[in-house]
CSV table of C-alpha atoms and ligand atoms in Angstrom, one decimal:
chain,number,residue,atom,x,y,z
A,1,UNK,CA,-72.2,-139.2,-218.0
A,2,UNK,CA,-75.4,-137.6,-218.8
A,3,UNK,CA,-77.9,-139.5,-220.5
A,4,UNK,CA,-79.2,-136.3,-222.6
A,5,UNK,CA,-78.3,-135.8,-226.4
A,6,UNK,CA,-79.9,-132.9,-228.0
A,7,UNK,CA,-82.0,-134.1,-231.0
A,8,UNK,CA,-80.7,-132.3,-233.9
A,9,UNK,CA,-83.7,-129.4,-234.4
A,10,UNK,CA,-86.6,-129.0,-232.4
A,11,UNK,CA,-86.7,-125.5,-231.1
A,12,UNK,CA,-88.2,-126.7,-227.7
A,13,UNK,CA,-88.0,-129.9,-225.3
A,14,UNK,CA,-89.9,-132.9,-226.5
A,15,UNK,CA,-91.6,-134.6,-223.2
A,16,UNK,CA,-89.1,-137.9,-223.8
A,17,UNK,CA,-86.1,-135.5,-223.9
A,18,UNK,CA,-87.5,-133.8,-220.5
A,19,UNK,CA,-87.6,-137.7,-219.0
A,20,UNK,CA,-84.1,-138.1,-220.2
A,21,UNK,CA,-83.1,-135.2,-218.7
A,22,UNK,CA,-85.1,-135.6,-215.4
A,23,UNK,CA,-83.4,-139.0,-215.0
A,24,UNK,CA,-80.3,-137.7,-214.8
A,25,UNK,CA,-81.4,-135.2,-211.5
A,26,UNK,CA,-81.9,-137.4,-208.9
A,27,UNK,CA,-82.8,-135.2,-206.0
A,28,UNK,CA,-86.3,-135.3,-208.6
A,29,UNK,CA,-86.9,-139.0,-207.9
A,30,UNK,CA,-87.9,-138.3,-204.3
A,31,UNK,CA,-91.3,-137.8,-202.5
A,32,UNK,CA,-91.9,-135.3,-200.0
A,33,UNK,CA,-95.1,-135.4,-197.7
A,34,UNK,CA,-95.8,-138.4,-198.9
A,35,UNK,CA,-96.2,-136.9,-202.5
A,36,UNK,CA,-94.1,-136.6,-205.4
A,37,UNK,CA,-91.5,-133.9,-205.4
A,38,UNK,CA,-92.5,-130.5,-207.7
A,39,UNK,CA,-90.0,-127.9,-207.9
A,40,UNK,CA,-90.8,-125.1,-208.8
A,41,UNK,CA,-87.7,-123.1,-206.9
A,42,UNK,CA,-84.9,-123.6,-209.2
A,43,UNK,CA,-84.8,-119.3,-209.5
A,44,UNK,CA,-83.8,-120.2,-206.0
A,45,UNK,CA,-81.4,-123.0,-206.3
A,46,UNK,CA,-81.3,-125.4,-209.1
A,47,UNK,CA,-81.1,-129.5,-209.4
A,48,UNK,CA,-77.6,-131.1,-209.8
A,49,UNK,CA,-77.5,-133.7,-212.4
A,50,UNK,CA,-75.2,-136.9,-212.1
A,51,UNK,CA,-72.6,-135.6,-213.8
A,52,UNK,CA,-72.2,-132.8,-211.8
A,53,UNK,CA,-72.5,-134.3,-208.2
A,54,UNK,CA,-69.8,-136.7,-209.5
A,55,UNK,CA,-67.2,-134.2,-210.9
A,56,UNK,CA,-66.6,-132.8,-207.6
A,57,UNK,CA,-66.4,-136.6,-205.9
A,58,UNK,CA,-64.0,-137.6,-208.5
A,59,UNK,CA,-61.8,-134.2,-207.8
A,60,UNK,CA,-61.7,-135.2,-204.3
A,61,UNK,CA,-61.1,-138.9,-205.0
A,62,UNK,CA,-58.4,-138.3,-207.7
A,63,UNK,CA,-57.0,-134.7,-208.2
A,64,UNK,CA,-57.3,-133.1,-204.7
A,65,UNK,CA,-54.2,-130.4,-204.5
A,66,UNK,CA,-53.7,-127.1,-203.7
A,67,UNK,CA,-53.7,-125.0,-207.5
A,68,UNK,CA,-51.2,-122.7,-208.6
A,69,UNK,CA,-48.7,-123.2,-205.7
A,70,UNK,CA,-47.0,-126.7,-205.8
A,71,UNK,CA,-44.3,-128.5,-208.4
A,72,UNK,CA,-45.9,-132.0,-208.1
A,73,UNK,CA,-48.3,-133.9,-210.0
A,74,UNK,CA,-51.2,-133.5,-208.5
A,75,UNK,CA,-50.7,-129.8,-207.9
A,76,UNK,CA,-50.0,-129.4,-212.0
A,77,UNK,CA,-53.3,-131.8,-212.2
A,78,UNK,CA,-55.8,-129.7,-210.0
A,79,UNK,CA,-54.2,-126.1,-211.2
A,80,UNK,CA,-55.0,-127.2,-215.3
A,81,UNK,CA,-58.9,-128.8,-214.5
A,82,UNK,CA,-59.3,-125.4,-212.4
A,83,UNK,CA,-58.3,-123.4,-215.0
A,84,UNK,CA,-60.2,-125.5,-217.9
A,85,UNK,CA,-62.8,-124.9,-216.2
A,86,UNK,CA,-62.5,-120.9,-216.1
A,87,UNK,CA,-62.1,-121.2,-219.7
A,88,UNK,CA,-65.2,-123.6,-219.9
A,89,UNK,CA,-67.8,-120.4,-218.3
A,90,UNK,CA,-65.4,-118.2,-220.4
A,91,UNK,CA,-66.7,-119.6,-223.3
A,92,UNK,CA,-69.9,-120.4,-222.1
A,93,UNK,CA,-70.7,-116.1,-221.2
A,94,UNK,CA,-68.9,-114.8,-224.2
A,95,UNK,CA,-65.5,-114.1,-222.2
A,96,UNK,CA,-61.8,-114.4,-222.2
A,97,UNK,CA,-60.3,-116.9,-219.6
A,98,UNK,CA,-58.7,-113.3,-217.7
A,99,UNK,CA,-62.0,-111.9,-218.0
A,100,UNK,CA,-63.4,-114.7,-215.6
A,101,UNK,CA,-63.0,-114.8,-211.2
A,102,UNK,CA,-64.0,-117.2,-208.8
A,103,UNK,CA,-66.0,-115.7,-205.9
A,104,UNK,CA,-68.2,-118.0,-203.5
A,105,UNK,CA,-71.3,-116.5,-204.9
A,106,UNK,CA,-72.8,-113.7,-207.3
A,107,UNK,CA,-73.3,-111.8,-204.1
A,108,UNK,CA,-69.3,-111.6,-203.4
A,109,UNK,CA,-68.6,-110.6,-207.0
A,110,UNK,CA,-71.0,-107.8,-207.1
A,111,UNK,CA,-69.4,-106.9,-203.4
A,112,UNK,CA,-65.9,-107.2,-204.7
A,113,UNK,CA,-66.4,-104.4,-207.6
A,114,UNK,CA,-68.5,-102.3,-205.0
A,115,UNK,CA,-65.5,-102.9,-202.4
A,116,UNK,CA,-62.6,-102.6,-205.2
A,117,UNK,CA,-64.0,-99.0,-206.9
A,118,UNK,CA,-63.8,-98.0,-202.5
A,119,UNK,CA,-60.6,-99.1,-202.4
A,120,UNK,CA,-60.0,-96.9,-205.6
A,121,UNK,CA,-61.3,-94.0,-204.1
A,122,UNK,CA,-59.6,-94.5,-201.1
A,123,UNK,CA,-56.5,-93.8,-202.9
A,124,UNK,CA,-55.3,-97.4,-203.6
A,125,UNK,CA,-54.5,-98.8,-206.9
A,126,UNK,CA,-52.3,-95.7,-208.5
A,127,UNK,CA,-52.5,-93.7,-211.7
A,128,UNK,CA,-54.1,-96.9,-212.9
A,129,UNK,CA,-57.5,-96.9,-210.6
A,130,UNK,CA,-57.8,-93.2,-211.1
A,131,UNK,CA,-61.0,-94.0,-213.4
A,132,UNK,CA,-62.4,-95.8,-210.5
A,133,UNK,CA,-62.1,-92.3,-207.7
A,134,UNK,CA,-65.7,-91.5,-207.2
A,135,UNK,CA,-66.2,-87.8,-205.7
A,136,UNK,CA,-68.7,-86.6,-203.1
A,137,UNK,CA,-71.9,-86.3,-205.7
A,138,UNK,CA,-71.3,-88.5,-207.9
A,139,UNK,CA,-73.7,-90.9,-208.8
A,140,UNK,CA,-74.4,-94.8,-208.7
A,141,UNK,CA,-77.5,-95.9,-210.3
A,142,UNK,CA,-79.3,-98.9,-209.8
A,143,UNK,CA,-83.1,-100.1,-210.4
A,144,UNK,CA,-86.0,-100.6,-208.3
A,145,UNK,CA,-86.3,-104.0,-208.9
A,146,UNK,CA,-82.6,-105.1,-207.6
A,147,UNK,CA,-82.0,-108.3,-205.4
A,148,UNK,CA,-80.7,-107.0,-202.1
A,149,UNK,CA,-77.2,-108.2,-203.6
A,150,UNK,CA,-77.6,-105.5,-206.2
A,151,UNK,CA,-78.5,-102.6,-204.1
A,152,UNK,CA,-76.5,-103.2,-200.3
A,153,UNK,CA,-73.5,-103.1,-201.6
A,154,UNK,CA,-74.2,-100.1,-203.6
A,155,UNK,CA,-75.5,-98.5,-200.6
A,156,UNK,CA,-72.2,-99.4,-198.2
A,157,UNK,CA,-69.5,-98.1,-201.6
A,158,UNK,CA,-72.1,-94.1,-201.2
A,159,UNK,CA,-71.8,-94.7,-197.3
A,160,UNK,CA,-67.9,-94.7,-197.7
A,161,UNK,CA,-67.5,-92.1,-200.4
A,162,UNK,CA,-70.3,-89.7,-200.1
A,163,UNK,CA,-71.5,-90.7,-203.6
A,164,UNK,CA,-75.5,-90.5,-204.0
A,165,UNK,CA,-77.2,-93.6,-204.8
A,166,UNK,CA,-80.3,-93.1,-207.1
A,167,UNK,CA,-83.1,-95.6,-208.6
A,168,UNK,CA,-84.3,-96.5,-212.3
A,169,UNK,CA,-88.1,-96.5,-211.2
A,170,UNK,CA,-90.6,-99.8,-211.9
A,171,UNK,CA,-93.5,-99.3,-213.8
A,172,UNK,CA,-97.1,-100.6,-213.0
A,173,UNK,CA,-96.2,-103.6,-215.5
A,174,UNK,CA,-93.5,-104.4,-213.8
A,175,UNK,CA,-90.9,-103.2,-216.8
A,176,UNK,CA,-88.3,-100.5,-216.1
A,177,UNK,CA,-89.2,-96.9,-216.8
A,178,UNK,CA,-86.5,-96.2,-219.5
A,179,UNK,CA,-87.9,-92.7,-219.6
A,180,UNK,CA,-86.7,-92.1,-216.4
A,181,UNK,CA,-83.7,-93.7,-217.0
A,182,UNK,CA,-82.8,-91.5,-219.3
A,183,UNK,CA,-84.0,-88.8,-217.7
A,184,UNK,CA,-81.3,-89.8,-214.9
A,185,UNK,CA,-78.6,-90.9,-216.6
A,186,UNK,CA,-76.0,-88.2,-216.5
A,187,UNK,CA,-72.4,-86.6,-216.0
A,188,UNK,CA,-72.3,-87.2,-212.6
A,189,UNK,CA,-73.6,-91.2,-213.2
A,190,UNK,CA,-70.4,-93.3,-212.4
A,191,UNK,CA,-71.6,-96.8,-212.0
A,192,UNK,CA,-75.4,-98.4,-213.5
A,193,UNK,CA,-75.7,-101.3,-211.5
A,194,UNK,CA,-78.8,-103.9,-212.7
A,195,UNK,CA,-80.4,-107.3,-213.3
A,196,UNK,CA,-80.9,-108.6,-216.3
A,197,UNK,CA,-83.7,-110.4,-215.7
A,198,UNK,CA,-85.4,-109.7,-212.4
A,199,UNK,CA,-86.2,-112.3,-209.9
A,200,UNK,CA,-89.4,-111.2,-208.7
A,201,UNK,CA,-90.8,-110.0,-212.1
A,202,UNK,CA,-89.6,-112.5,-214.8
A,203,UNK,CA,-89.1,-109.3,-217.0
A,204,UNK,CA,-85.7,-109.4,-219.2
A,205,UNK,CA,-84.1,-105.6,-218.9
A,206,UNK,CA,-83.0,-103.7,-222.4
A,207,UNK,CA,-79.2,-104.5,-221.5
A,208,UNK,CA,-78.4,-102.5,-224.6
A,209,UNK,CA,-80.3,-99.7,-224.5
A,210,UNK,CA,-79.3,-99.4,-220.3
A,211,UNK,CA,-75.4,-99.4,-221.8
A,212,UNK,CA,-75.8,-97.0,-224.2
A,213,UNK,CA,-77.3,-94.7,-221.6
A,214,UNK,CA,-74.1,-95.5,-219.2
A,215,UNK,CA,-71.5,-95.3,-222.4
A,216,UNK,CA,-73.3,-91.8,-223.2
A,217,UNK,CA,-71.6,-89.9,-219.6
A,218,UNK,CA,-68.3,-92.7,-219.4
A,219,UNK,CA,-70.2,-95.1,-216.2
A,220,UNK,CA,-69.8,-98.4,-215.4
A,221,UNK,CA,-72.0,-100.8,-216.3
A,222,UNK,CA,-72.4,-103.8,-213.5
A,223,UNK,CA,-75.0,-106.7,-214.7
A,224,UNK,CA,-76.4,-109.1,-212.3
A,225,UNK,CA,-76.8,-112.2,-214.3
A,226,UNK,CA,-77.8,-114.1,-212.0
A,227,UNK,CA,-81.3,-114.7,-213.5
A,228,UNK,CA,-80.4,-115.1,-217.1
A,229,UNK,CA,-76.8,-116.8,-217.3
A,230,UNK,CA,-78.3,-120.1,-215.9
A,231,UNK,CA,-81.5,-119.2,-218.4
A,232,UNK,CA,-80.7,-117.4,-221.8
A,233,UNK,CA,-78.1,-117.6,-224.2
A,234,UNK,CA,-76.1,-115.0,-223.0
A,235,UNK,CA,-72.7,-112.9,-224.3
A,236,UNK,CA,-71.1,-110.5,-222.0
A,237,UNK,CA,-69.0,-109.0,-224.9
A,238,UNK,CA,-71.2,-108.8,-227.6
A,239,UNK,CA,-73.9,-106.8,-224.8
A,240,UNK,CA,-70.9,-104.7,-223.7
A,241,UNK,CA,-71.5,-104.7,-219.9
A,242,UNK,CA,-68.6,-103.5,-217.7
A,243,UNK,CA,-69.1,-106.2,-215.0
A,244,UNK,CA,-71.5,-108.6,-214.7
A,245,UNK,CA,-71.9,-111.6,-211.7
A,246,UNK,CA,-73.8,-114.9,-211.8
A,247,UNK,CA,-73.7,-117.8,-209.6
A,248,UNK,CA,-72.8,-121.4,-209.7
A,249,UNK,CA,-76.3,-122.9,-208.0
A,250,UNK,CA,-78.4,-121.2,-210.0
A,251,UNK,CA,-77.3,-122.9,-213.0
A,252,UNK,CA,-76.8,-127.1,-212.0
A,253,UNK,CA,-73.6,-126.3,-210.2
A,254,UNK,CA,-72.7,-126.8,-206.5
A,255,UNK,CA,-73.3,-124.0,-203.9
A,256,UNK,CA,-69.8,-122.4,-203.4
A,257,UNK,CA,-68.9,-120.6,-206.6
A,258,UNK,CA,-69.7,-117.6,-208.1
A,259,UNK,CA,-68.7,-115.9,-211.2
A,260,UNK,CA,-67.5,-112.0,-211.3
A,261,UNK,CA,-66.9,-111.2,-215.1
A,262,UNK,CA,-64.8,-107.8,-215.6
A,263,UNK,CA,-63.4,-106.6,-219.2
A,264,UNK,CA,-59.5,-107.6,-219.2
A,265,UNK,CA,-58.4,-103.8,-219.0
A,266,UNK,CA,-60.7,-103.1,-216.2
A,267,UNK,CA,-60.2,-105.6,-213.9
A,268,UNK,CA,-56.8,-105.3,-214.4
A,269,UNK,CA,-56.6,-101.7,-213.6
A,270,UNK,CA,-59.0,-102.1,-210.3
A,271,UNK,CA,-56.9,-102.5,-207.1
A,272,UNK,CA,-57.5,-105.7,-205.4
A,273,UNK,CA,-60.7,-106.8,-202.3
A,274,UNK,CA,-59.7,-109.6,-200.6
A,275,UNK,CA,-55.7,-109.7,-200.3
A,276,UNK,CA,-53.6,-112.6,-199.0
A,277,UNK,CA,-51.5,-115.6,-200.9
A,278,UNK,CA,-51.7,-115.8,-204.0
A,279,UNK,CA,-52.6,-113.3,-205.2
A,280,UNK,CA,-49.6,-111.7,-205.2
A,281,UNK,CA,-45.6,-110.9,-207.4
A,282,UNK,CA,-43.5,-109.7,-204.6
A,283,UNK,CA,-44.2,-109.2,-201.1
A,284,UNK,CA,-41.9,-106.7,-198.9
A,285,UNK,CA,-42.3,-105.9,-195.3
A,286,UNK,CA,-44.0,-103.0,-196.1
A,287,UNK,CA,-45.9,-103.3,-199.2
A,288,UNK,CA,-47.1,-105.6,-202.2
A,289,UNK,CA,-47.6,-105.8,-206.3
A,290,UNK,CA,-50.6,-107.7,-207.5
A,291,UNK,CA,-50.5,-110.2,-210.0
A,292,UNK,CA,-52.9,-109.2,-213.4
A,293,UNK,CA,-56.8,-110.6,-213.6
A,294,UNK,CA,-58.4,-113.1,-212.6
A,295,UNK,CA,-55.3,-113.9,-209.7
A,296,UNK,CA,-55.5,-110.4,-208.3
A,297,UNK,CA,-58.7,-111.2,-206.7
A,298,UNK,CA,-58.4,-114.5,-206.4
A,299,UNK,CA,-56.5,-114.3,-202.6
A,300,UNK,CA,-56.0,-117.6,-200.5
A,301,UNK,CA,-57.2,-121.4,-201.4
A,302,UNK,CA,-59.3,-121.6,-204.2
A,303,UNK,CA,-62.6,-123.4,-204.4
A,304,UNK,CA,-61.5,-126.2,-206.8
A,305,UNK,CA,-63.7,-128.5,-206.9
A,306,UNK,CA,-66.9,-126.1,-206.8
A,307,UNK,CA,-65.3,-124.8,-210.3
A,308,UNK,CA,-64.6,-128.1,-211.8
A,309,UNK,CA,-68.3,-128.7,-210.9
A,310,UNK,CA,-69.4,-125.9,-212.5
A,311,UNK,CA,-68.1,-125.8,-215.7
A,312,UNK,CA,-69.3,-130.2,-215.6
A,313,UNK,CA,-73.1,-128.2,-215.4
A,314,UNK,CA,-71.9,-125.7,-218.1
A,315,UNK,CA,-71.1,-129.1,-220.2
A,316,UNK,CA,-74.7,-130.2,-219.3
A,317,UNK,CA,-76.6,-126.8,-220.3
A,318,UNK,CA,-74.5,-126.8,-223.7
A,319,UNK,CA,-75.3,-130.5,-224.6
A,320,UNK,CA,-78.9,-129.7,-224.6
A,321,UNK,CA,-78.7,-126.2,-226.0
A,322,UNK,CA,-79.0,-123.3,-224.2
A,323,UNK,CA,-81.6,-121.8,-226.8
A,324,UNK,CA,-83.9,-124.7,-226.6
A,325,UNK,CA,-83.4,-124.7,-222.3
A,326,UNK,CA,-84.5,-120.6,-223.2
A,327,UNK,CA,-87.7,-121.4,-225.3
A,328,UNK,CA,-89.1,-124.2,-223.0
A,329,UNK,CA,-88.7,-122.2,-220.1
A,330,UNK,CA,-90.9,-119.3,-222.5
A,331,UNK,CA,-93.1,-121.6,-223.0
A,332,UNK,CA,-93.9,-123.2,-219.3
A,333,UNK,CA,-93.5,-119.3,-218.0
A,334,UNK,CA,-96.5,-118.1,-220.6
A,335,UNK,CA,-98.2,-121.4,-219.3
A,336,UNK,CA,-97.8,-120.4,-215.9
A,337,UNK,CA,-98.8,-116.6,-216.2
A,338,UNK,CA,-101.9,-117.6,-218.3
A,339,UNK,CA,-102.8,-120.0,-215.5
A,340,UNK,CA,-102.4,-117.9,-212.9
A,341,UNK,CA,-104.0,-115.2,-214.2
A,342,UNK,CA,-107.2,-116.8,-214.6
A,343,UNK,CA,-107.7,-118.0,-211.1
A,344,UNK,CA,-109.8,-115.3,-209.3
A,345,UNK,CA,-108.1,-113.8,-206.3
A,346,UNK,CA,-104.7,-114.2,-207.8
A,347,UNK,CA,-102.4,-111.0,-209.0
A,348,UNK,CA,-99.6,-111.4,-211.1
A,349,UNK,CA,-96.7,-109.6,-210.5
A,350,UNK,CA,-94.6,-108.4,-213.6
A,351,UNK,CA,-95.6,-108.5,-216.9
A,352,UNK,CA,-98.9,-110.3,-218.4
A,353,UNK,CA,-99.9,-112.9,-220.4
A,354,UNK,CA,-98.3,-112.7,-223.8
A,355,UNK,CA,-95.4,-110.3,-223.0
A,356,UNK,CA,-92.4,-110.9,-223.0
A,357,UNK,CA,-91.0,-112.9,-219.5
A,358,UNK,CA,-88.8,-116.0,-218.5
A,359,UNK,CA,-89.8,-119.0,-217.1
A,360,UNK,CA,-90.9,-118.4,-213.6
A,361,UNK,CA,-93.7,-116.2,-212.0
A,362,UNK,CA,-94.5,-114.4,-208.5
A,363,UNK,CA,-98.0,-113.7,-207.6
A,364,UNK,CA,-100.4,-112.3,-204.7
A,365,UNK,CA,-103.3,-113.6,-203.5
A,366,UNK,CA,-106.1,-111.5,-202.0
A,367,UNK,CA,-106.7,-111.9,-198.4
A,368,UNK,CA,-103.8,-114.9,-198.0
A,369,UNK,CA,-100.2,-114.7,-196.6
A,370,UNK,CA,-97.4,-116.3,-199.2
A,371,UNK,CA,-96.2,-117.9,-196.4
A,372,UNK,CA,-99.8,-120.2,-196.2
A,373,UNK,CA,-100.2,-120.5,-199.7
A,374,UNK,CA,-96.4,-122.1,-199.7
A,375,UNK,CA,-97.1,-124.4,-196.4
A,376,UNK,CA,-100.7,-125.5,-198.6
A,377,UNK,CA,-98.5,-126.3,-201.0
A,378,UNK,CA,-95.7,-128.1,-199.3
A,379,UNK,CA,-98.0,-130.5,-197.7
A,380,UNK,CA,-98.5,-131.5,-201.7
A,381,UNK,CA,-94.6,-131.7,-202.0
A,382,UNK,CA,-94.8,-128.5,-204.2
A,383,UNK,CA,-91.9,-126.6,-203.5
A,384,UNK,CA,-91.9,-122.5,-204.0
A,385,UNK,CA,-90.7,-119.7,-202.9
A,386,UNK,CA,-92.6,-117.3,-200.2
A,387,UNK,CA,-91.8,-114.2,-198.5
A,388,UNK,CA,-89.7,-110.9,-200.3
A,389,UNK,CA,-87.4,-112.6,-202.4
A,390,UNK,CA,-84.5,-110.3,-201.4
A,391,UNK,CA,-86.1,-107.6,-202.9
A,392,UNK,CA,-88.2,-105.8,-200.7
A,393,UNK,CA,-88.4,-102.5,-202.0
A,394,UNK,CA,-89.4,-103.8,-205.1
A,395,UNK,CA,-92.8,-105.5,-202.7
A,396,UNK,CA,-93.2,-101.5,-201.5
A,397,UNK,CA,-93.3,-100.6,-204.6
A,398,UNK,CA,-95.8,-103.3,-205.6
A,399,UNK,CA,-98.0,-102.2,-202.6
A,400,UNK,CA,-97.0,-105.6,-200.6
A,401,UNK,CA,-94.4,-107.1,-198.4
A,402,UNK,CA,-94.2,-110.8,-200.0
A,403,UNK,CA,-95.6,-112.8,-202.7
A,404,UNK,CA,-95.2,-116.7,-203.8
A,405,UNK,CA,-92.9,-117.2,-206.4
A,406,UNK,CA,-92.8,-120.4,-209.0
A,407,UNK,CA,-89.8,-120.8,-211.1
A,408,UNK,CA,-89.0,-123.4,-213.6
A,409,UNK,CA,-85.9,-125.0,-215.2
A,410,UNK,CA,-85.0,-127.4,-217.9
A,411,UNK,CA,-86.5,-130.5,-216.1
A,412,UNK,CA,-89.9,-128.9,-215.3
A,413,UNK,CA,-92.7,-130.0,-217.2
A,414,UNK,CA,-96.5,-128.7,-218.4
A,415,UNK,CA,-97.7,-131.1,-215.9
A,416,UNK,CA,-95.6,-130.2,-213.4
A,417,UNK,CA,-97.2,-126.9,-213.9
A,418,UNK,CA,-101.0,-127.7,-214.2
A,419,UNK,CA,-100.8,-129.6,-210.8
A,420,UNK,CA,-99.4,-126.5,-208.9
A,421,UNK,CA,-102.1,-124.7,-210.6
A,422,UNK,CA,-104.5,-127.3,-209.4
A,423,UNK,CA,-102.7,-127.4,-205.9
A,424,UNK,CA,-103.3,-122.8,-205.8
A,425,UNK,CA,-106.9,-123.7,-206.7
A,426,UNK,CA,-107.4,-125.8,-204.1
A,427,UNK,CA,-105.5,-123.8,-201.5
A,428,UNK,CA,-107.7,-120.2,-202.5
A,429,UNK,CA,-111.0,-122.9,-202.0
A,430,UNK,CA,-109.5,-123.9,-198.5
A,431,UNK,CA,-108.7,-120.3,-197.4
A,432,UNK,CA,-111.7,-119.5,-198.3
A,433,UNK,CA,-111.3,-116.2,-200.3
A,434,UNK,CA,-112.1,-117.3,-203.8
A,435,UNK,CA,-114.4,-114.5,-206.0
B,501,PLP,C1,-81.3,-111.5,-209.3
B,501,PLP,C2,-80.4,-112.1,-208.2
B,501,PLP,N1,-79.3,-111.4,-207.9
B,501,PLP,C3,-78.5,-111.9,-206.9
B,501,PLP,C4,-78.8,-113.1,-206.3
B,501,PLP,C5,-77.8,-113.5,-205.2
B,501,PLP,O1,-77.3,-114.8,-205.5
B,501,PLP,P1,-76.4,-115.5,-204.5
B,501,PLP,O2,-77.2,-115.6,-203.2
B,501,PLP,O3,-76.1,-116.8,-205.1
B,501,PLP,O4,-75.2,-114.7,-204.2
B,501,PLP,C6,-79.9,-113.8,-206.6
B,501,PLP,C7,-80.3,-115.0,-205.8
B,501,PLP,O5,-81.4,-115.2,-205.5
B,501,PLP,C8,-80.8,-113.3,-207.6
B,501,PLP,O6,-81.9,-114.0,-208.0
C-alpha cells in the first residue's frame, strides 16, 4: 500500500508529502547517465507507484480469468474486480458505470466514436443511430491545437462521408480564438471535437462555453481529456460533453487502457466498432443484436488486469486529492514558465507568465534543434520531450516544426525544476547562442 495520506488542509504539497509520495515511484530512485533521474515527461507517460505495479501482479497471481464468460470462481472473481474498477474511473470522471468503455488507449476511443458515427452513416445501427447520419456538407469541427489523435480520425470519418472538416483557429497566445468559434459554429456543425487542455500549450480550453456553442445547432461534443483527467478535478456530467477519452498512462496507470466516456443514451444508440464475442445477445448466421453500453464496444478478451491497475492509480490520485495534485502542478507550471521566460534565447510557447496554464511547458530556443537541447539534457539524466508532440500543425502555426517540452506531475519538485533550468542555461552557453 501507498505510503501517502493526505494531511487534512493544505491547499498544495508540502516537500515531506512529495518525499512520501516520491518513495512510493520507484522507477524515481534510479540514475541515468550517471546522474539522478528528472522527469519532466509525465504529459508523455507517467510514473507507476507501488501499488499500482502490484495490482496488476496480484491479478495475475490470484484472479487471472476470462470476465463475463465463465460460471467458475475465478471467472465471477476477475468479471466483479473488472467491473469495480469501471465503477472506480466512473466515479472518479463524474460518470455512470454504463457511461464508462475500455479501449487500449485515448487514441482508440476517440477512433471508436469517429468509426461508430461512419458506421451510422453508413446505414448501420437503425432508426436508433439516425442522429449519428452525417450528410455530404456537414460539418466536424475541431481546433488547431489537436493531438494528431484528435484530428486523424476526424479527417478518415470526412474522407468516408464527404463531411467538411473545419478548424477553431489558435491565437498568438496560444488560447483558442472563441470569436471564431462562434463565428463557425453552425447548422451544418455535427460533431466539436477538442482538448481540454492542450499538450503543447498548457492552456485549459472554456469546455463550457465550446458546449454551449455545440448545444446551440444540436452537435456533438467529443473532449480529449487526455491532458486534464490525469491533472484537474474533472466531471464529465456536470461540463456536459457528449464524449470525452483519456488514457490509463497518463495518469499512474499501466500502458494498455484507455477510457472512452459516452452519455448512457448515446452510446447506447451508436452502432457498435470493433465486433466479435462478447459483445453480443443473439447471433444468427446472418446477422447479430448488440448488447447495451459499455459491452457493445467492448468485443473480444478484455484487458483485465490493465483496468484493475487503473482504477488502483485512481485510488492513488484520490488519497492525495486531486485538487491539491491540480494546484502543485499550478504552482511548479508558473515556476517553470517564469523560468523559462527569463533565459534569453528561449520562447515560450502558450500562454505567459501569470495566466492561466497547467503544469508543464514547451518552448523554442533560437538557433538550437529540440532534439540537441533534449540530448544536452539527457546526458544530465533530465528527461523531456523533443520534436512535434503529435501536433504538428499546431508547430506551423507557431512558425516551427518542434519544440522541447517539460511536464510535471505529483512527484515533481521546485528543485527538480530549478535544475532543468540550470541544465537549459548551461546547454544555450554550450550551443553557443545566448543574447
Ligand atoms: C492531448 C492528447 N491527446 C491524445 C493523446 C493520445 O494518447 P494515447 O497515445 O495514450 O492514445 C495524447 C498523448 O500524448 C495527448 O497528449
Amino acid at each position: 500500500m501507498p505510503t501517502v495520506t493526505a494531511p487534512a488542509s493544505p491547499h498544495i504539497l508540502a516537500p515531506a508529502e512529495i518525499s512520501a509520495i516520491r518513495a512510493d515511484f520507484p522507477l524515481l530512485d534510479r540514475e541515468v547517465n550517471g546522474r539522478r533521474l528528472v522527469y519532466l515527461d509525465s504529459g508523455a507517460t507517467s510514473q507507476n507507484p507501488r501499488a499500482v505495479i502490484a495490482a496488476e501482479r496480484e491479478y495475475y497471481e490470484n484472479e487471472n480469468s476470462a470476465v463475463h464468460r465463465g460460471a467458475h470462481t475465478l471467472a465471477a472473481l476477475a468479471t466483479e474486480r473488472f467491473e469495480d474498477a469501471r465503477a472506480t474511473v466512473a466515479r472518479f470522471v463524474g460518470a455512470a458505470e454504463d457511461e464508462i468503455v475500455w479501449t487500449s488507449n485515448a487514441t482508440e476511443a476517440l477512433n471508436l466514436v469517429a468509426y461508430a458515427i461512419g458506421n451510422a452513416t453508413a446505414g448501420r445501427g437503425g432508426v436508433d443511430a439516425e442522429r449519428f447520419r452525417l450528410t455530404p456538407g456537414d460539418e466536424i469541427l475541431v481546433t488547431e491545437m489537436e493531438h494528431h489523435a484528435n484530428l486523424i480520425p476526424w479527417q478518415e470519418l470526412a474522407a468516408r462521408t464527404g463531411a467538411v472538416l473545419r478548424f477553431i483557429p489558435v491565437a498568438d497566445d496560444g488560447t483558442l480564438r472563441m470569436d471564431e468559434a462562434a463565428r463557425l459554429v453552425n447548422s451544418r456543425t455535427r460533431v466539436l471535437a477538442f482538448t481540454h487542455v492542450s499538450n503543447v500549450l498548457g492552456v485549459i480550453n472554456p469546455v463550457a462555453e465550446l458546449v454551449a456553442l455545440a448545444r446551440s445547432v444540436g452537435a456533438l461534443t467529443v473532449l480529449d481529456a487526455c491532458q486534464s483527467a490525469p491533472h484537474l478535478p474533472l466531471d464529465l456530467s456536470a461540463l456536459g460533453v457528449d464524449f470525452a477519452a483519456f488514457s490509463g498512462h497518463k495518469m499512474l496507470g499501466p500502458t494498455g487502457i484507455g477510457v472512452l466516456f459516452g452519455r448512457s443514451e448515446l452510446l447506447n444508440a451508436l452502432p457498435p466498432f470493433l465486433t466479435g464475442g462478447s459483445m453480443i445477445t443473439t447471433v444468427t448466421m446472418e446477422s447479430a443484436e448488440y448488447l447495451p453500453s459499455p459491452h457493445r464496444f467492448e468485443a473480444g478478451t478484455q484487458r483485465v488486469s490493465q483496468a484493475i491497475a487503473l482504477a488502483s492509480a485512481v485510488d492513488y490520485l484520490e488519497r492525495v486529492g486531486i485538487d491539491r495534485i491540480a494546484a502543485h502542478e499550478t504552482a511548479l507550471g508558473q515556476r517553470l514558465v517564469t523560468g523559462l521566460a527569463a533565459i534569453p534565447g528561449v520562447t515560450v510557447l502558450g500562454p505567459g507568465v501569470g495566466r492561466e496554464r497547467v503544469g508543464l511547458a514547451s518552448f523554442d530556443v533560437t538557433g538550437v534543434h529540440s532534439h540537441d537541447i533534449g540530448q544536452f539534457l539527457d546526458d544530465r539524466g533530465i528527461a523531456v520531450r523533443v520534436g512535434h508532440h503529435c501536433a504538428q500543425p499546431l508547430h506551423r502555426r507557431l512558425g516551427m516544426t518542434s519544440s522541447t517540452r517539460a511536464s510535471a506531475y505529483l512527484y515533481t519538485t521546485e528543485d527538480e525544476v530549478d535544475e532543468f533550468l540550470d541544465a537549459l542555461s548551461a546547454a544555450i552557453t554550450f550551443f553557443g547562442v545566448s543574447a
